[in-house]
Amino acid sequence: MTLATDQFRDIPDRPNLTFCHLNEKITQSADFLAALSNAKRLEILCILHAGEMNVGRLAERVQLSQSALSQHLSKLRAREIVSTRRDGQTIYYSLQSNLAKELLELLDQRCTKL
């Protein structure tokens, strides 16, 4: 099995990405990515990337009940990916996280090349 050993010979013992040395940052990053790792949540974020939307309209667009949508939005809110604004009895959601915006734009660029 020298081949397997030789295969990894040039890989450094420690990652060269700064955040990889900070366990807290790795955990935060994993939590953030977990919040994005659902097709409906990505669809919600793609819609909100264009601008804020009220819950009723958002539920129609993603074809979810308001209850199911609320569960998805709760996960996104908990990680400060989306934010809310109330106008009377209407709640509007918007994309808050700049990192999420950047990731959506990167996915948009990359997925068109698949």
mmCIF file of N, CA and C in Angstrom:
data_model
loop_
_atom_site.group_PDB
_atom_site.id
_atom_site.type_symbol
_atom_site.label_atom_id
_atom_site.label_comp_id
_atom_site.label_asym_id
_atom_site.label_seq_id
_atom_site.Cartn_x
_atom_site.Cartn_y
_atom_site.Cartn_z
ATOM 1 N N MET A 1 0.768 -1.179 0.000
ATOM 2 C CA MET A 1 0.000 0.000 0.000
ATOM 3 C C MET A 1 0.827 1.269 0.000
ATOM 4 N N THR A 2 1.976 1.214 -0.576
ATOM 5 C CA THR A 2 2.779 2.420 -0.729
ATOM 6 C C THR A 2 2.063 3.441 -1.591
ATOM 7 N N LEU A 3 1.262 2.970 -2.510
ATOM 8 C CA LEU A 3 0.537 3.879 -3.388
ATOM 9 C C LEU A 3 -0.348 4.813 -2.570
ATOM 10 N N ALA A 4 -1.075 4.256 -1.614
ATOM 11 C CA ALA A 4 -1.947 5.072 -0.775
ATOM 12 C C ALA A 4 -1.134 6.071 0.038
ATOM 13 N N THR A 5 -0.003 5.648 0.564
ATOM 14 C CA THR A 5 0.854 6.543 1.334
ATOM 15 C C THR A 5 1.423 7.635 0.440
ATOM 16 N N ASP A 6 1.919 7.259 -0.724
ATOM 17 C CA ASP A 6 2.466 8.243 -1.657
ATOM 18 C C ASP A 6 1.401 9.228 -2.120
ATOM 19 N N GLN A 7 0.203 8.747 -2.218
ATOM 20 C CA GLN A 7 -0.900 9.574 -2.691
ATOM 21 C C GLN A 7 -1.113 10.790 -1.783
ATOM 22 N N PHE A 8 -0.891 10.626 -0.497
ATOM 23 C CA PHE A 8 -1.155 11.693 0.462
ATOM 24 C C PHE A 8 0.117 12.351 0.987
ATOM 25 N N ARG A 9 1.228 12.050 0.389
ATOM 26 C CA ARG A 9 2.520 12.545 0.858
ATOM 27 C C ARG A 9 2.580 14.068 0.878
ATOM 28 N N ASP A 10 2.036 14.740 -0.123
ATOM 29 C CA ASP A 10 2.166 16.194 -0.224
ATOM 30 C C ASP A 10 1.051 16.958 0.493
ATOM 31 N N ILE A 11 0.148 16.258 1.123
ATOM 32 C CA ILE A 11 -0.932 16.934 1.835
ATOM 33 C C ILE A 11 -0.410 17.363 3.204
ATOM 34 N N PRO A 12 -0.538 18.658 3.543
ATOM 35 C CA PRO A 12 -0.028 19.123 4.838
ATOM 36 C C PRO A 12 -0.806 18.492 5.989
ATOM 37 N N ASP A 13 -0.142 18.404 7.147
ATOM 38 C CA ASP A 13 -0.785 17.837 8.334
ATOM 39 C C ASP A 13 -1.956 18.685 8.802
ATOM 40 N N ARG A 14 -1.852 19.978 8.600
ATOM 41 C CA ARG A 14 -2.917 20.885 9.040
ATOM 42 C C ARG A 14 -3.466 21.626 7.838
ATOM 43 N N PRO A 15 -4.770 21.867 7.826
ATOM 44 C CA PRO A 15 -5.353 22.619 6.715
ATOM 45 C C PRO A 15 -4.772 24.028 6.653
ATOM 46 N N ASN A 16 -4.681 24.581 5.455
ATOM 47 C CA ASN A 16 -4.126 25.928 5.327
ATOM 48 C C ASN A 16 -5.205 27.008 5.353
ATOM 49 N N LEU A 17 -6.468 26.636 5.475
ATOM 50 C CA LEU A 17 -7.537 27.617 5.615
ATOM 51 C C LEU A 17 -7.583 28.081 7.065
ATOM 52 N N THR A 18 -7.567 29.375 7.278
ATOM 53 C CA THR A 18 -7.507 29.932 8.628
ATOM 54 C C THR A 18 -8.641 29.441 9.507
ATOM 55 N N PHE A 19 -9.866 29.457 8.983
ATOM 56 C CA PHE A 19 -10.997 29.104 9.834
ATOM 57 C C PHE A 19 -10.982 27.633 10.250
ATOM 58 N N CYS A 20 -10.256 26.789 9.518
ATOM 59 C CA CYS A 20 -10.186 25.358 9.846
ATOM 60 C C CYS A 20 -9.474 25.101 11.168
ATOM 61 N N HIS A 21 -8.737 26.066 11.659
ATOM 62 C CA HIS A 21 -8.026 25.916 12.924
ATOM 63 C C HIS A 21 -8.908 26.315 14.109
ATOM 64 N N LEU A 22 -10.070 26.838 13.821
ATOM 65 C CA LEU A 22 -10.960 27.316 14.874
ATOM 66 C C LEU A 22 -12.210 26.449 14.899
ATOM 67 N N ASN A 23 -12.281 25.540 15.859
ATOM 68 C CA ASN A 23 -13.403 24.605 15.934
ATOM 69 C C ASN A 23 -14.748 25.309 15.989
ATOM 70 N N GLU A 24 -14.804 26.449 16.680
ATOM 71 C CA GLU A 24 -16.059 27.192 16.779
ATOM 72 C C GLU A 24 -16.516 27.656 15.396
ATOM 73 N N LYS A 25 -15.583 28.134 14.586
ATOM 74 C CA LYS A 25 -15.922 28.591 13.233
ATOM 75 C C LYS A 25 -16.364 27.428 12.348
ATOM 76 N N ILE A 26 -15.737 26.283 12.535
ATOM 77 C CA ILE A 26 -16.129 25.108 11.755
ATOM 78 C C ILE A 26 -17.558 24.716 12.114
ATOM 79 N N THR A 27 -17.882 24.728 13.395
ATOM 80 C CA THR A 27 -19.234 24.387 13.840
ATOM 81 C C THR A 27 -20.244 25.392 13.306
ATOM 82 N N GLN A 28 -19.920 26.679 13.383
ATOM 83 C CA GLN A 28 -20.817 27.712 12.863
ATOM 84 C C GLN A 28 -21.020 27.547 11.363
ATOM 85 N N SER A 29 -19.955 27.247 10.655
ATOM 86 C CA SER A 29 -20.046 27.054 9.208
ATOM 87 C C SER A 29 -20.912 25.849 8.873
ATOM 88 N N ALA A 30 -20.751 24.771 9.618
ATOM 89 C CA ALA A 30 -21.557 23.568 9.391
ATOM 90 C C ALA A 30 -23.034 23.849 9.661
ATOM 91 N N ASP A 31 -23.323 24.599 10.726
ATOM 92 C CA ASP A 31 -24.710 24.964 11.035
ATOM 93 C C ASP A 31 -25.311 25.826 9.930
ATOM 94 N N PHE A 32 -24.537 26.775 9.443
ATOM 95 C CA PHE A 32 -24.986 27.661 8.369
ATOM 96 C C PHE A 32 -25.293 26.847 7.110
ATOM 97 N N LEU A 33 -24.361 25.967 6.736
ATOM 98 C CA LEU A 33 -24.556 25.150 5.534
ATOM 99 C C LEU A 33 -25.704 24.164 5.710
ATOM 100 N N ALA A 34 -25.913 23.665 6.922
ATOM 101 C CA ALA A 34 -27.043 22.762 7.185
ATOM 102 C C ALA A 34 -28.366 23.479 6.941
ATOM 103 N N ALA A 35 -28.420 24.757 7.308
ATOM 104 C CA ALA A 35 -29.644 25.528 7.082
ATOM 105 C C ALA A 35 -29.930 25.695 5.592
ATOM 106 N N LEU A 36 -28.894 25.669 4.780
ATOM 107 C CA LEU A 36 -29.056 25.829 3.331
ATOM 108 C C LEU A 36 -29.229 24.494 2.612
ATOM 109 N N SER A 37 -29.081 23.390 3.327
ATOM 110 C CA SER A 37 -29.004 22.081 2.676
ATOM 111 C C SER A 37 -30.363 21.431 2.430
ATOM 112 N N ASN A 38 -31.359 22.231 2.152
ATOM 113 C CA ASN A 38 -32.693 21.738 1.858
ATOM 114 C C ASN A 38 -33.185 22.445 0.600
ATOM 115 N N ALA A 39 -33.738 21.694 -0.335
ATOM 116 C CA ALA A 39 -34.152 22.271 -1.619
ATOM 117 C C ALA A 39 -35.197 23.372 -1.443
ATOM 118 N N LYS A 40 -36.160 23.179 -0.551
ATOM 119 C CA LYS A 40 -37.195 24.203 -0.343
ATOM 120 C C LYS A 40 -36.594 25.462 0.274
ATOM 121 N N ARG A 41 -35.656 25.294 1.212
ATOM 122 C CA ARG A 41 -35.032 26.481 1.807
ATOM 123 C C ARG A 41 -34.199 27.229 0.775
ATOM 124 N N LEU A 42 -33.517 26.502 -0.094
ATOM 125 C CA LEU A 42 -32.775 27.178 -1.171
ATOM 126 C C LEU A 42 -33.729 27.911 -2.103
ATOM 127 N N GLU A 43 -34.867 27.290 -2.395
ATOM 128 C CA GLU A 43 -35.867 27.947 -3.242
ATOM 129 C C GLU A 43 -36.380 29.221 -2.578
ATOM 130 N N ILE A 44 -36.646 29.155 -1.278
ATOM 131 C CA ILE A 44 -37.091 30.329 -0.521
ATOM 132 C C ILE A 44 -36.049 31.439 -0.629
ATOM 133 N N LEU A 45 -34.790 31.090 -0.437
ATOM 134 C CA LEU A 45 -33.725 32.095 -0.489
ATOM 135 C C LEU A 45 -33.568 32.675 -1.888
ATOM 136 N N CYS A 46 -33.730 31.848 -2.908
ATOM 137 C CA CYS A 46 -33.656 32.354 -4.285
ATOM 138 C C CYS A 46 -34.750 33.385 -4.539
ATOM 139 N N ILE A 47 -35.939 33.117 -4.029
ATOM 140 C CA ILE A 47 -37.051 34.059 -4.191
ATOM 141 C C ILE A 47 -36.766 35.343 -3.421
ATOM 142 N N LEU A 48 -36.288 35.200 -2.189
ATOM 143 C CA LEU A 48 -36.016 36.382 -1.364
ATOM 144 C C LEU A 48 -34.807 37.167 -1.856
ATOM 145 N N HIS A 49 -33.954 36.535 -2.643
ATOM 146 C CA HIS A 49 -32.806 37.247 -3.218
ATOM 147 C C HIS A 49 -33.287 38.414 -4.082
ATOM 148 N N ALA A 50 -34.463 38.259 -4.680
ATOM 149 C CA ALA A 50 -35.020 39.314 -5.536
ATOM 150 C C ALA A 50 -35.664 40.435 -4.725
ATOM 151 N N GLY A 51 -35.954 40.187 -3.452
ATOM 152 C CA GLY A 51 -36.561 41.213 -2.615
ATOM 153 C C GLY A 51 -37.488 40.605 -1.582
ATOM 154 N N GLU A 52 -37.925 41.432 -0.644
ATOM 155 C CA GLU A 52 -38.756 40.922 0.444
ATOM 156 C C GLU A 52 -40.119 40.472 -0.062
ATOM 157 N N MET A 53 -40.745 39.587 0.722
ATOM 158 C CA MET A 53 -42.041 39.054 0.337
ATOM 159 C C MET A 53 -42.802 38.666 1.599
ATOM 160 N N ASN A 54 -44.127 38.830 1.557
ATOM 161 C CA ASN A 54 -44.915 38.434 2.721
ATOM 162 C C ASN A 54 -45.098 36.922 2.747
ATOM 163 N N VAL A 55 -45.432 36.405 3.918
ATOM 164 C CA VAL A 55 -45.492 34.963 4.142
ATOM 165 C C VAL A 55 -46.502 34.286 3.226
ATOM 166 N N GLY A 56 -47.683 34.884 3.069
ATOM 167 C CA GLY A 56 -48.717 34.279 2.228
ATOM 168 C C GLY A 56 -48.262 34.115 0.789
ATOM 169 N N ARG A 57 -47.692 35.150 0.246
ATOM 170 C CA ARG A 57 -47.211 35.100 -1.145
ATOM 171 C C ARG A 57 -46.041 34.129 -1.277
ATOM 172 N N LEU A 58 -45.157 34.128 -0.304
ATOM 173 C CA LEU A 58 -44.012 33.222 -0.320
ATOM 174 C C LEU A 58 -44.484 31.762 -0.283
ATOM 175 N N ALA A 59 -45.501 31.473 0.539
ATOM 176 C CA ALA A 59 -46.057 30.115 0.620
ATOM 177 C C ALA A 59 -46.612 29.681 -0.737
ATOM 178 N N GLU A 60 -47.278 30.599 -1.432
ATOM 179 C CA GLU A 60 -47.797 30.293 -2.775
ATOM 180 C C GLU A 60 -46.659 29.998 -3.741
ATOM 181 N N ARG A 61 -45.634 30.827 -3.701
ATOM 182 C CA ARG A 61 -44.514 30.683 -4.645
ATOM 183 C C ARG A 61 -43.770 29.370 -4.465
ATOM 184 N N VAL A 62 -43.568 28.940 -3.225
ATOM 185 C CA VAL A 62 -42.815 27.699 -2.987
ATOM 186 C C VAL A 62 -43.733 26.486 -2.841
ATOM 187 N N GLN A 63 -45.026 26.726 -2.963
ATOM 188 C CA GLN A 63 -46.039 25.666 -2.887
ATOM 189 C C GLN A 63 -45.917 24.841 -1.607
ATOM 190 N N LEU A 64 -45.942 25.568 -0.494
ATOM 191 C CA LEU A 64 -45.931 24.953 0.831
ATOM 192 C C LEU A 64 -47.075 25.533 1.646
ATOM 193 N N SER A 65 -47.549 24.761 2.616
ATOM 194 C CA SER A 65 -48.512 25.321 3.561
ATOM 195 C C SER A 65 -47.777 26.369 4.392
ATOM 196 N N GLN A 66 -48.551 27.286 4.979
ATOM 197 C CA GLN A 66 -47.894 28.300 5.807
ATOM 198 C C GLN A 66 -47.206 27.654 7.007
ATOM 199 N N SER A 67 -47.749 26.541 7.486
ATOM 200 C CA SER A 67 -47.131 25.834 8.610
ATOM 201 C C SER A 67 -45.764 25.264 8.225
ATOM 202 N N ALA A 68 -45.697 24.595 7.075
ATOM 203 C CA ALA A 68 -44.417 24.028 6.614
ATOM 204 C C ALA A 68 -43.422 25.140 6.311
ATOM 205 N N LEU A 69 -43.908 26.207 5.667
ATOM 206 C CA LEU A 69 -43.040 27.341 5.359
ATOM 207 C C LEU A 69 -42.492 27.952 6.643
ATOM 208 N N SER A 70 -43.338 28.067 7.646
ATOM 209 C CA SER A 70 -42.930 28.650 8.919
ATOM 210 C C SER A 70 -41.773 27.869 9.545
ATOM 211 N N GLN A 71 -41.805 26.548 9.429
ATOM 212 C CA GLN A 71 -40.718 25.732 9.974
ATOM 213 C C GLN A 71 -39.400 26.014 9.250
ATOM 214 N N HIS A 72 -39.470 26.126 7.926
ATOM 215 C CA HIS A 72 -38.261 26.437 7.153
ATOM 216 C C HIS A 72 -37.740 27.832 7.500
ATOM 217 N N LEU A 73 -38.650 28.798 7.563
ATOM 218 C CA LEU A 73 -38.245 30.172 7.867
ATOM 219 C C LEU A 73 -37.659 30.284 9.270
ATOM 220 N N SER A 74 -38.171 29.494 10.186
ATOM 221 C CA SER A 74 -37.656 29.499 11.556
ATOM 222 C C SER A 74 -36.186 29.074 11.588
ATOM 223 N N LYS A 75 -35.842 28.051 10.817
ATOM 224 C CA LYS A 75 -34.442 27.605 10.750
ATOM 225 C C LYS A 75 -33.556 28.683 10.134
ATOM 226 N N LEU A 76 -34.066 29.350 9.123
ATOM 227 C CA LEU A 76 -33.287 30.404 8.461
ATOM 228 C C LEU A 76 -33.145 31.631 9.356
ATOM 229 N N ARG A 77 -34.202 31.946 10.096
ATOM 230 C CA ARG A 77 -34.159 33.078 11.031
ATOM 231 C C ARG A 77 -33.187 32.800 12.170
ATOM 232 N N ALA A 78 -33.190 31.569 12.673
ATOM 233 C CA ALA A 78 -32.328 31.206 13.806
ATOM 234 C C ALA A 78 -30.857 31.409 13.474
ATOM 235 N N ARG A 79 -30.511 31.280 12.213
ATOM 236 C CA ARG A 79 -29.116 31.460 11.789
ATOM 237 C C ARG A 79 -28.888 32.826 11.147
ATOM 238 N N GLU A 80 -29.872 33.707 11.322
ATOM 239 C CA GLU A 80 -29.809 35.093 10.828
ATOM 240 C C GLU A 80 -29.554 35.160 9.325
ATOM 241 N N ILE A 81 -30.138 34.202 8.602
ATOM 242 C CA ILE A 81 -30.027 34.201 7.145
ATOM 243 C C ILE A 81 -31.133 35.058 6.549
ATOM 244 N N VAL A 82 -32.301 35.047 7.193
ATOM 245 C CA VAL A 82 -33.399 35.918 6.778
ATOM 246 C C VAL A 82 -33.798 36.795 7.962
ATOM 247 N N SER A 83 -34.460 37.894 7.650
ATOM 248 C CA SER A 83 -34.972 38.776 8.698
ATOM 249 C C SER A 83 -36.436 39.082 8.396
ATOM 250 N N THR A 84 -37.124 39.616 9.393
ATOM 251 C CA THR A 84 -38.545 39.920 9.243
ATOM 252 C C THR A 84 -38.805 41.400 9.455
ATOM 253 N N ARG A 85 -39.924 41.812 8.862
ATOM 254 C CA ARG A 85 -40.436 43.167 9.064
ATOM 255 C C ARG A 85 -41.943 43.044 9.153
ATOM 256 N N ARG A 86 -42.515 43.671 10.161
ATOM 257 C CA ARG A 86 -43.966 43.609 10.337
ATOM 258 C C ARG A 86 -44.590 44.919 9.876
ATOM 259 N N ASP A 87 -45.681 44.779 9.125
ATOM 260 C CA ASP A 87 -46.476 45.932 8.708
ATOM 261 C C ASP A 87 -47.921 45.599 9.051
ATOM 262 N N GLY A 88 -48.376 46.077 10.201
ATOM 263 C CA GLY A 88 -49.703 45.695 10.688
ATOM 264 C C GLY A 88 -49.693 44.220 11.046
ATOM 265 N N GLN A 89 -50.573 43.454 10.392
ATOM 266 C CA GLN A 89 -50.615 42.014 10.654
ATOM 267 C C GLN A 89 -49.809 41.211 9.640
ATOM 268 N N THR A 90 -49.201 41.888 8.698
ATOM 269 C CA THR A 90 -48.449 41.208 7.643
ATOM 270 C C THR A 90 -46.967 41.165 8.002
ATOM 271 N N ILE A 91 -46.388 39.974 7.868
ATOM 272 C CA ILE A 91 -44.957 39.802 8.123
ATOM 273 C C ILE A 91 -44.250 39.604 6.793
ATOM 274 N N TYR A 92 -43.220 40.400 6.595
ATOM 275 C CA TYR A 92 -42.413 40.315 5.379
ATOM 276 C C TYR A 92 -41.058 39.707 5.724
ATOM 277 N N TYR A 93 -40.581 38.853 4.841
ATOM 278 C CA TYR A 93 -39.257 38.243 5.002
ATOM 279 C C TYR A 93 -38.318 38.786 3.947
ATOM 280 N N SER A 94 -37.058 38.929 4.333
ATOM 281 C CA SER A 94 -36.036 39.331 3.367
ATOM 282 C C SER A 94 -34.746 38.573 3.666
ATOM 283 N N LEU A 95 -33.923 38.481 2.652
ATOM 284 C CA LEU A 95 -32.629 37.816 2.776
ATOM 285 C C LEU A 95 -31.684 38.773 3.488
ATOM 286 N N GLN A 96 -31.174 38.363 4.640
ATOM 287 C CA GLN A 96 -30.335 39.229 5.468
ATOM 288 C C GLN A 96 -28.846 38.933 5.302
ATOM 289 N N SER A 97 -28.501 37.678 5.155
ATOM 290 C CA SER A 97 -27.101 37.256 5.178
ATOM 291 C C SER A 97 -26.390 37.549 3.857
ATOM 292 N N ASN A 98 -25.348 38.358 3.935
ATOM 293 C CA ASN A 98 -24.539 38.627 2.740
ATOM 294 C C ASN A 98 -23.843 37.366 2.248
ATOM 295 N N LEU A 99 -23.437 36.511 3.180
ATOM 296 C CA LEU A 99 -22.797 35.259 2.788
ATOM 297 C C LEU A 99 -23.769 34.383 1.997
ATOM 298 N N ALA A 100 -25.011 34.309 2.453
ATOM 299 C CA ALA A 100 -26.019 33.528 1.720
ATOM 300 C C ALA A 100 -26.235 34.118 0.327
ATOM 301 N N LYS A 101 -26.269 35.450 0.237
ATOM 302 C CA LYS A 101 -26.420 36.097 -1.078
ATOM 303 C C LYS A 101 -25.266 35.713 -2.000
ATOM 304 N N GLU A 102 -24.052 35.774 -1.470
ATOM 305 C CA GLU A 102 -22.871 35.424 -2.272
ATOM 306 C C GLU A 102 -22.904 33.962 -2.707
ATOM 307 N N LEU A 103 -23.311 33.073 -1.798
ATOM 308 C CA LEU A 103 -23.390 31.651 -2.138
ATOM 309 C C LEU A 103 -24.445 31.389 -3.204
ATOM 310 N N LEU A 104 -25.591 32.070 -3.108
ATOM 311 C CA LEU A 104 -26.636 31.912 -4.125
ATOM 312 C C LEU A 104 -26.136 32.375 -5.488
ATOM 313 N N GLU A 105 -25.422 33.483 -5.501
ATOM 314 C CA GLU A 105 -24.884 33.995 -6.764
ATOM 315 C C GLU A 105 -23.826 33.052 -7.330
ATOM 316 N N LEU A 106 -23.006 32.471 -6.464
ATOM 317 C CA LEU A 106 -22.015 31.494 -6.906
ATOM 318 C C LEU A 106 -22.701 30.248 -7.467
ATOM 319 N N LEU A 107 -23.727 29.761 -6.766
ATOM 320 C CA LEU A 107 -24.482 28.607 -7.263
ATOM 321 C C LEU A 107 -25.127 28.915 -8.607
ATOM 322 N N ASP A 108 -25.636 30.124 -8.743
ATOM 323 C CA ASP A 108 -26.261 30.527 -10.006
ATOM 324 C C ASP A 108 -25.252 30.464 -11.148
ATOM 325 N N GLN A 109 -24.053 30.950 -10.901
ATOM 326 C CA GLN A 109 -23.002 30.918 -11.929
ATOM 327 C C GLN A 109 -22.567 29.497 -12.239
ATOM 328 N N ARG A 110 -22.356 28.701 -11.202
ATOM 329 C CA ARG A 110 -21.829 27.343 -11.387
ATOM 330 C C ARG A 110 -22.871 26.387 -11.952
ATOM 331 N N CYS A 111 -24.103 26.498 -11.488
ATOM 332 C CA CYS A 111 -25.141 25.548 -11.917
ATOM 333 C C CYS A 111 -25.512 25.721 -13.380
ATOM 334 N N THR A 112 -25.325 26.900 -13.920
ATOM 335 C CA THR A 112 -25.621 27.093 -15.340
ATOM 336 C C THR A 112 -24.576 26.414 -16.209
ATOM 337 N N LYS A 113 -23.438 26.041 -15.611
ATOM 338 C CA LYS A 113 -22.365 25.381 -16.366
ATOM 339 C C LYS A 113 -22.434 23.859 -16.274
ATOM 340 N N LEU A 114 -23.375 23.324 -15.493
ATOM 341 C CA LEU A 114 -23.482 21.861 -15.339
ATOM 342 C C LEU A 114 -24.068 21.218 -16.580
#
